[in-house]
Coordinates of C-alpha atoms and ligand atoms in Angstrom, one line a residue:
M1 CA -35.0 21.6 -22.7
S2 CA -38.3 19.7 -23.0
I3 CA -41.0 19.8 -20.3
D4 CA -40.2 16.0 -19.6
R5 CA -36.8 16.9 -19.1
T6 CA -37.4 19.8 -16.7
L7 CA -40.0 17.4 -14.7
T8 CA -36.9 14.9 -14.4
T9 CA -34.3 17.4 -13.4
D10 CA -36.4 19.1 -10.9
R11 CA -37.3 15.6 -9.2
E12 CA -33.5 14.6 -9.1
E13 CA -32.8 17.9 -7.5
A14 CA -35.3 17.6 -5.1
V15 CA -34.1 14.3 -4.0
T16 CA -30.6 15.5 -3.6
E17 CA -31.6 18.4 -1.7
E18 CA -33.8 16.8 0.9
V19 CA -30.7 14.1 1.6
L20 CA -28.5 17.2 1.9
A21 CA -31.1 18.6 4.3
S22 CA -31.2 15.7 6.4
F23 CA -27.6 15.8 7.7
D24 CA -27.9 19.8 8.5
A25 CA -28.3 18.9 11.8
T26 CA -25.0 16.7 12.0
P27 CA -23.3 17.8 15.6
D28 CA -19.9 17.1 14.6
P29 CA -19.3 19.8 11.8
R30 CA -16.5 17.7 10.4
L31 CA -18.8 14.4 9.7
R32 CA -21.7 16.9 8.3
E33 CA -19.0 18.8 5.9
I34 CA -17.7 15.0 4.9
M35 CA -21.5 13.5 4.7
H36 CA -22.6 16.8 2.3
S37 CA -19.7 16.5 -0.2
L38 CA -20.0 12.9 0.1
V39 CA -23.9 13.2 -1.3
E40 CA -23.0 16.2 -3.6
H41 CA -20.7 13.9 -5.4
L42 CA -22.4 10.7 -5.3
H43 CA -25.6 11.9 -6.5
A44 CA -23.6 13.9 -9.4
F45 CA -22.0 10.5 -10.5
A46 CA -25.3 8.7 -10.6
R47 CA -26.8 12.0 -12.7
D48 CA -23.6 12.1 -15.0
V49 CA -23.7 8.2 -16.0
R50 CA -27.3 8.2 -15.8
L51 CA -27.5 4.9 -13.6
S52 CA -29.8 2.5 -14.3
E53 CA -31.4 0.3 -11.7
R54 CA -29.9 -2.9 -13.2
E55 CA -26.4 -1.3 -12.9
W56 CA -27.5 0.2 -9.3
E57 CA -28.1 -3.9 -8.7
V58 CA -24.8 -4.7 -9.9
A59 CA -23.2 -2.5 -8.0
I60 CA -25.0 -3.4 -4.6
G61 CA -24.2 -7.4 -5.5
F62 CA -20.3 -6.4 -6.1
L63 CA -20.3 -4.4 -2.6
T64 CA -22.2 -7.7 -0.9
R65 CA -19.6 -10.2 -2.6
A66 CA -16.8 -7.5 -1.2
G67 CA -18.3 -8.1 2.1
H68 CA -18.8 -11.9 2.4
I69 CA -15.1 -12.6 0.9
T70 CA -13.8 -10.1 3.7
D71 CA -12.6 -11.7 7.3
Q72 CA -9.8 -11.3 9.4
R73 CA -7.4 -12.3 7.0
R74 CA -8.7 -10.8 4.2
Q75 CA -9.9 -7.0 3.4
E76 CA -11.5 -6.7 -0.2
F77 CA -12.5 -3.2 0.8
I78 CA -9.1 -1.5 1.1
L79 CA -7.8 -4.0 -2.3
L80 CA -11.1 -1.9 -3.8
S81 CA -9.6 1.3 -2.3
D82 CA -5.8 0.4 -3.5
V83 CA -7.1 -0.6 -7.2
L84 CA -9.5 2.8 -7.5
G85 CA -6.0 4.7 -6.4
L86 CA -8.0 6.0 -3.2
S87 CA -5.6 4.9 -0.8
M88 CA -2.6 6.6 -2.8
L89 CA -4.8 9.6 -3.1
T90 CA -5.2 9.5 0.8
I91 CA -1.6 9.1 1.2
A92 CA -0.8 12.0 -1.1
I93 CA -3.2 14.4 0.5
N94 CA -1.5 13.5 3.9
E95 CA 2.2 13.6 3.1
P96 CA 4.5 15.5 5.2
R97 CA 5.1 18.8 3.7
E98 CA 9.0 18.4 4.5
P99 CA 11.2 18.3 1.5
G100 CA 13.6 15.2 1.4
A101 CA 11.6 13.0 3.6
T102 CA 11.1 9.4 2.2
E103 CA 7.7 9.3 0.3
S104 CA 5.0 6.6 1.6
T105 CA 3.3 4.5 -0.2
V106 CA 0.4 1.6 0.5
F107 CA 0.4 -0.6 3.2
G108 CA -0.8 -3.7 1.8
P109 CA -2.6 -6.4 3.4
F110 CA 0.5 -8.8 4.4
F111 CA 2.2 -7.1 7.3
V112 CA 2.2 -9.1 10.6
D113 CA 2.6 -7.2 13.8
T114 CA 4.2 -10.6 15.4
A115 CA 7.6 -10.9 13.1
P116 CA 10.5 -11.8 14.8
E117 CA 13.1 -9.3 16.0
V118 CA 16.2 -9.5 14.2
P119 CA 19.9 -8.2 15.1
L120 CA 21.8 -5.3 13.3
G121 CA 23.1 -7.4 10.2
G122 CA 20.4 -10.1 10.8
D123 CA 18.6 -12.4 8.4
I124 CA 14.7 -11.5 7.8
A125 CA 14.8 -13.9 4.7
R126 CA 14.7 -16.7 7.4
G127 CA 14.2 -19.4 5.0
A128 CA 12.0 -17.6 2.2
A129 CA 13.3 -18.7 -1.3
G130 CA 14.9 -16.3 -3.6
I131 CA 18.6 -14.9 -4.3
P132 CA 20.3 -13.5 -1.2
C133 CA 19.7 -9.5 -1.0
Y134 CA 21.5 -7.6 1.5
V135 CA 20.3 -4.1 2.1
S136 CA 21.8 -1.1 4.1
G137 CA 21.4 2.2 4.7
Q138 CA 20.9 4.9 7.2
V139 CA 17.6 6.2 9.0
R140 CA 18.1 9.9 9.3
S141 CA 16.1 13.3 9.5
V142 CA 15.5 15.7 6.7
T143 CA 18.3 18.0 8.3
G144 CA 20.6 14.5 8.1
V145 CA 20.7 14.1 12.0
P146 CA 21.2 10.1 12.1
I147 CA 18.3 8.6 14.4
E148 CA 19.4 5.9 16.6
G149 CA 17.1 2.7 17.5
A150 CA 14.5 3.4 15.1
R151 CA 12.5 0.3 14.7
I152 CA 12.4 -1.0 11.2
E153 CA 9.7 -3.4 10.1
V154 CA 10.5 -5.1 6.9
W155 CA 8.3 -7.6 5.0
E156 CA 8.3 -9.1 1.6
A157 CA 6.9 -11.8 -0.8
D158 CA 9.6 -15.0 -2.0
E159 CA 10.9 -15.2 -5.3
D160 CA 7.4 -17.2 -6.0
G161 CA 5.7 -14.0 -5.5
F162 CA 4.2 -15.5 -2.1
Y163 CA 4.0 -14.0 1.0
D164 CA 4.7 -16.6 4.2
V165 CA 1.1 -16.1 5.3
Q166 CA -0.6 -17.1 2.0
Y167 CA 0.9 -20.5 2.4
P168 CA -1.3 -22.9 4.4
D169 CA 1.6 -24.6 6.8
G170 CA 2.0 -21.3 9.3
R171 CA 5.5 -20.5 8.0
S172 CA 7.0 -17.1 9.0
A173 CA 9.6 -16.1 6.8
G174 CA 10.5 -13.0 4.6
R175 CA 9.7 -10.5 7.7
G176 CA 11.4 -9.4 10.7
W177 CA 12.3 -6.3 12.5
L178 CA 15.4 -4.4 13.6
R179 CA 16.6 -1.3 15.3
S180 CA 18.8 1.1 13.7
G181 CA 22.7 1.5 15.3
H182 CA 24.3 4.5 16.8
D183 CA 24.8 6.4 13.7
G184 CA 21.1 5.6 12.3
E185 CA 22.6 2.6 10.1
Y186 CA 21.0 -0.4 9.5
R187 CA 21.7 -3.5 7.7
F188 CA 19.6 -6.8 6.9
R189 CA 19.8 -9.8 4.7
S190 CA 17.0 -10.6 2.4
I191 CA 15.9 -12.0 -0.6
L192 CA 15.4 -10.1 -4.1
P193 CA 12.0 -9.3 -4.0
A194 CA 9.9 -10.6 -7.4
P195 CA 6.8 -9.0 -8.7
Y196 CA 3.5 -10.5 -7.9
P197 CA -0.3 -10.4 -8.3
I198 CA -2.6 -8.8 -5.6
P199 CA -5.4 -11.3 -4.3
H200 CA -7.8 -11.6 -7.6
D201 CA -9.8 -14.4 -6.9
G202 CA -12.6 -12.0 -5.4
P203 CA -14.8 -9.1 -6.7
V204 CA -11.8 -6.8 -7.2
G205 CA -10.2 -9.4 -9.2
D206 CA -13.4 -9.5 -11.2
L207 CA -13.3 -5.6 -11.8
L208 CA -10.0 -6.0 -13.2
A209 CA -10.5 -8.5 -15.7
A210 CA -13.5 -6.8 -16.9
T211 CA -11.5 -3.3 -17.1
A212 CA -8.8 -5.0 -18.9
R213 CA -6.3 -4.3 -16.0
G214 CA -3.7 -6.7 -14.9
P215 CA -3.6 -7.7 -10.9
M216 CA 0.4 -7.5 -10.9
R217 CA 2.6 -5.5 -8.7
P218 CA 6.4 -4.8 -9.3
A219 CA 8.7 -6.1 -7.1
H220 CA 9.2 -4.4 -3.6
L221 CA 10.4 -4.5 -0.1
H222 CA 8.3 -3.2 2.4
F223 CA 9.0 -1.1 5.3
M224 CA 7.2 0.4 8.3
V225 CA 9.9 2.6 10.2
T226 CA 8.9 4.0 13.7
A227 CA 11.3 6.4 15.8
P228 CA 10.1 9.0 18.8
G229 CA 9.5 12.4 17.8
Y230 CA 8.9 11.4 14.0
R231 CA 6.0 10.5 11.7
T232 CA 5.6 6.6 11.3
L233 CA 7.0 6.0 7.6
I234 CA 5.1 3.1 5.6
T235 CA 7.0 2.7 2.4
H236 CA 8.3 0.2 0.0
I237 CA 11.3 0.1 -1.8
F238 CA 10.8 -0.9 -5.8
V239 CA 13.3 -2.7 -8.2
A240 CA 14.5 -0.5 -11.0
G241 CA 13.9 -2.3 -14.6
D242 CA 10.9 -4.1 -13.2
P243 CA 8.2 -4.7 -16.0
Y244 CA 5.6 -3.3 -13.6
L245 CA 6.8 -0.3 -12.3
D246 CA 4.3 1.7 -14.7
S247 CA 1.6 -0.8 -14.4
D248 CA 1.2 -1.3 -10.7
A249 CA -2.1 -2.8 -9.8
V250 CA -2.6 -0.2 -6.8
F251 CA -0.6 2.9 -7.9
G252 CA 2.0 2.8 -5.1
V253 CA 5.1 3.6 -7.5
K254 CA 7.1 6.8 -6.8
Q255 CA 10.2 7.7 -8.9
N256 CA 12.4 7.9 -5.8
L257 CA 11.1 4.6 -4.0
V258 CA 12.8 2.9 -7.3
V259 CA 16.2 1.9 -6.5
D260 CA 19.2 0.1 -8.2
V261 CA 20.1 -3.3 -7.4
V262 CA 23.7 -4.2 -7.7
S263 CA 24.7 -7.7 -8.6
H264 CA 27.5 -9.9 -7.3
D265 CA 28.9 -12.9 -8.1
A266 CA 28.8 -16.5 -6.5
V267 CA 32.6 -15.9 -5.7
D268 CA 32.1 -12.4 -4.2
P269 CA 32.2 -12.5 -0.5
T270 CA 28.8 -11.6 1.2
P271 CA 28.6 -8.9 4.0
D272 CA 28.0 -11.8 6.6
G273 CA 30.6 -14.4 5.1
T274 CA 27.7 -16.7 4.0
R275 CA 27.8 -18.2 0.4
S276 CA 25.1 -18.1 -2.2
E277 CA 26.1 -20.5 -5.5
R278 CA 23.2 -18.1 -7.5
G279 CA 25.1 -15.2 -6.4
W280 CA 23.6 -12.4 -4.5
T281 CA 22.4 -8.7 -4.8
S282 CA 22.7 -5.8 -2.4
I283 CA 20.7 -2.6 -2.2
D284 CA 21.7 1.1 -0.3
F285 CA 18.9 3.1 0.6
D286 CA 18.5 5.6 3.4
L287 CA 15.4 5.7 5.2
V288 CA 14.5 9.9 5.8
L289 CA 12.1 10.8 8.7
A290 CA 9.9 13.6 8.6
A291 CA 9.8 15.3 12.2
H292 CA 6.2 15.2 14.0
D293 CA 5.1 18.7 14.0
G294 CA 6.5 18.7 10.0
S295 CA 9.4 21.2 10.7
Ligands
BEZ301 C1 0.9 -5.6 -1.2 O1 2.1 -4.8 -1.7 O2 1.5 -6.4 -0.5 C2 -0.2 -4.7 -1.5 C3 -0.7 -3.5 -1.6 C4 -1.5 -3.2 -1.9 C5 -2.9 -4.3 -2.6 C6 -2.6 -5.6 -2.0 C7 -0.9 -6.2 -2.0
FE302 FE1 3.9 -6.3 -1.1

């Protein structure tokens, strides 16, 4: 190693040591651990890529734009976490260890906590465009105990790939919540989900374009299931055969969340007796909740 290189390395290490030491007196031991590790990894990253001052400025500009586009309705930092796989990594780290529980995936930005209640067997599409899809299954524990009265929130995009909140007219469609019945059974009418792009008109979209990555998510139906004594389940089901299953922009696909959709002819009677000229579809999927204590 040349003398100059030794000098540079010494200077770099001195900065890292000084910053690490600045967090030594952090009273909360967990915060101290996190800040130490963050500084170590952040500095190692900058050294690894030999970060230029111009690149540092570009990164600051990127974060500034992410801040400016973020408001009550748009959260660009979560989107950034999603496309970097940090959201799914955090979910994997915190997944319950109970084998057999339905796996979790990303929450996404389109949940609304004021969706209407629908009765068991009711319609959550509520006018959203798409081929009818009747979804049913059972909410149960990993040991097979039916869970009655679980609150099941469902939300989805329409066949054009838009959630209701993405339309300017204030509509509420493609979302609702219901309770599981006596044997944990649930059923509702919805529409067959379609693939759609994540919001890509901001800095995260620019990052995807600059790295030759696409913004598409495979077709899916979101669920959030809560029941006393059980861990809240946030997940989606994905449609088998979707062309984007292997390239989800936010890495949310898990094999056991991919479900077969059964197609039915228009002449076949639907579960609720309504008719659909375009035919209809059905999905059967059990929602298996992990107990709170992980047992
Ligand atoms: C969604 O599925 O709604 C979603 C998830 C992550 C980022 C953007 C959208
Ligand atoms: Fe979604």
